[in-house]
Amino acid sequence: MKVSIILFYLTIFVSCFAQESHPFVRKGNQLYDKKKYSDAEVMYRKGLQKDRYSLEGTYNLGNSLFKQENYQAAEGEYKKATLLAKKDKGQLAQVYHNLGNALFYQNKFAESVEAYKSALRLNPKDNDTRKNLVIAQKKLQQQESSSQENEEKQDNKDKQPQEEKTKKEQISQDNAEQILNAFLQDEKQIQQQLQQTNATKRVLDKNW
């Protein structure tokens, strides 16, 4: 399966709102169809200035941002759209699907998986969302596996300096013990020499 599957369902809301769409939004839809996504974005924003609660304007603005690869901004619009589309399960399923897309392209695979699951709860028969969910789950597994490997590598890096430090401390302690033993041995020899000197002196004194 190719990642291109993630682009399924990236369609604008038009037919359901044909009678009530603001002229700016309708103009944005026309520009979007002509793949003039930047110009469409401008029209959608103008439409939202007139009606900030327009589901069509909000959702389609998200799509125009997505097409311009501004996935973070698209995510924000889709999240707004999930609040506006709660009365229509079909529309809400599409919103969650595209939210999953925007999250996927930001490598937010865990959140993407949850968005696709939300879409499937609303529309269990949507095979496109199901395929996207499988892809996102695989990406999430790879991400978690890579993260775990990096943590293990970092742990090993952290352990090496600690082991070297412990080894140095052990060497330092061993050296200190060697020095102390050498000192005690020298002191013992000095004491023996002094005892021998005193004994000799006593003998000499006695003989003399």
Coordinates of C-alpha atoms in Angstrom, one line a residue, residues 12-147:
I12 CA -14.6 19.9 -0.7
F13 CA -18.2 20.2 0.6
V14 CA -20.2 21.7 -2.2
S15 CA -23.5 20.0 -3.0
C16 CA -24.8 19.9 0.6
F17 CA -24.4 23.7 0.9
A18 CA -25.1 24.9 -2.6
Q19 CA -28.2 26.9 -1.5
E20 CA -26.7 28.5 1.6
S21 CA -23.0 29.0 0.7
H22 CA -21.6 32.5 1.0
P23 CA -20.5 33.9 -2.4
F24 CA -16.9 34.0 -1.2
V25 CA -17.1 30.3 -0.3
R26 CA -18.6 29.5 -3.7
K27 CA -15.9 31.4 -5.4
G28 CA -13.3 29.6 -3.3
N29 CA -14.8 26.2 -4.4
Q30 CA -14.5 27.3 -8.0
L31 CA -10.8 28.2 -7.5
Y32 CA -10.2 25.0 -5.6
D33 CA -11.5 23.0 -8.5
K34 CA -9.1 24.8 -10.8
K35 CA -6.3 23.9 -8.3
K36 CA -5.7 27.5 -7.4
Y37 CA -5.4 26.6 -3.8
S38 CA -3.8 29.8 -2.5
D39 CA -6.5 31.9 -4.2
A40 CA -9.2 29.6 -2.8
E41 CA -7.8 30.0 0.7
V42 CA -8.2 33.8 0.4
M43 CA -11.9 33.4 -0.6
Y44 CA -12.6 30.9 2.2
R45 CA -11.1 33.3 4.7
K46 CA -13.2 36.1 3.4
G47 CA -16.3 33.9 3.6
L48 CA -15.5 33.0 7.2
Q49 CA -15.2 36.7 8.1
K50 CA -18.9 36.9 7.1
D51 CA -19.8 33.6 8.8
R52 CA -17.3 32.2 11.2
Y53 CA -19.4 29.1 11.9
S54 CA -19.6 28.0 8.3
L55 CA -18.8 24.3 8.2
E56 CA -18.2 24.4 4.4
G57 CA -15.9 27.4 4.7
T58 CA -13.9 26.0 7.6
Y59 CA -13.6 22.5 6.1
N60 CA -12.7 23.7 2.6
L61 CA -10.2 26.2 4.0
G62 CA -8.6 23.2 5.7
N63 CA -8.5 21.4 2.4
S64 CA -6.9 24.4 0.6
L65 CA -4.2 24.6 3.3
F66 CA -3.6 20.9 3.0
K67 CA -3.1 21.1 -0.7
Q68 CA -0.5 23.8 -0.1
E69 CA 1.2 21.4 2.3
N70 CA 0.5 23.6 5.3
Y71 CA -0.6 20.6 7.3
Q72 CA -0.4 22.2 10.8
A73 CA -2.8 25.0 9.7
A74 CA -5.0 22.4 8.0
E75 CA -5.2 20.4 11.2
G76 CA -6.5 23.4 13.0
E77 CA -9.3 24.0 10.6
Y78 CA -10.3 20.4 10.5
K79 CA -10.5 20.4 14.3
K80 CA -12.8 23.4 14.2
A81 CA -14.8 21.6 11.6
T82 CA -15.3 18.5 13.9
L83 CA -17.1 20.9 16.3
L84 CA -19.3 22.3 13.5
A85 CA -20.2 19.0 11.8
K86 CA -21.6 17.1 14.8
K87 CA -25.1 17.0 13.4
D88 CA -24.1 15.1 10.3
K89 CA -22.3 11.8 10.8
G90 CA -21.3 11.5 7.1
Q91 CA -19.7 14.9 7.0
L92 CA -18.1 14.4 10.4
A93 CA -16.6 11.2 9.2
Q94 CA -15.0 13.0 6.2
V95 CA -13.7 15.7 8.5
Y96 CA -12.0 13.1 10.8
H97 CA -10.6 11.3 7.7
N98 CA -8.9 14.5 6.5
L99 CA -7.8 15.4 10.0
G100 CA -6.1 12.0 10.0
N101 CA -4.4 12.9 6.8
A102 CA -3.1 16.2 8.1
L103 CA -1.8 14.5 11.3
F104 CA -0.2 11.8 9.2
Y105 CA 1.8 14.2 7.2
Q106 CA 3.1 15.8 10.3
N107 CA 4.3 12.4 11.5
K108 CA 1.8 12.5 14.4
F109 CA 0.9 8.9 13.7
A110 CA -0.7 8.1 17.1
E111 CA -3.1 11.0 16.7
S112 CA -3.7 10.1 13.1
V113 CA -4.7 6.6 14.0
E114 CA -7.2 8.0 16.5
A115 CA -8.7 10.3 13.9
Y116 CA -9.1 7.5 11.4
K117 CA -10.8 5.4 14.1
S118 CA -13.2 8.2 14.8
A119 CA -14.0 8.4 11.1
L120 CA -14.6 4.6 11.0
R121 CA -16.9 4.7 14.0
L122 CA -19.1 7.1 12.1
N123 CA -18.8 5.3 8.8
P124 CA -17.7 1.7 9.3
K125 CA -18.0 0.9 5.6
D126 CA -15.4 3.4 4.5
N127 CA -12.6 1.2 3.1
D128 CA -10.5 4.2 2.2
T129 CA -10.3 5.3 5.8
R130 CA -9.6 1.7 6.8
K131 CA -6.7 1.5 4.4
N132 CA -5.3 4.8 5.8
L133 CA -5.7 3.4 9.3
V134 CA -3.6 0.4 8.5
I135 CA -0.9 2.6 7.0
A136 CA -0.9 4.9 10.0
Q137 CA -0.7 2.0 12.4
K138 CA 2.3 0.6 10.6
K139 CA 4.0 4.0 10.7
L140 CA 3.2 4.3 14.4
Q141 CA 4.8 0.9 15.0
Q142 CA 8.0 1.9 13.1
Q143 CA 8.1 5.2 15.0
E144 CA 7.8 3.5 18.4
S145 CA 10.4 0.9 17.4
S146 CA 12.8 3.6 16.3
S147 CA 12.2 5.6 19.4

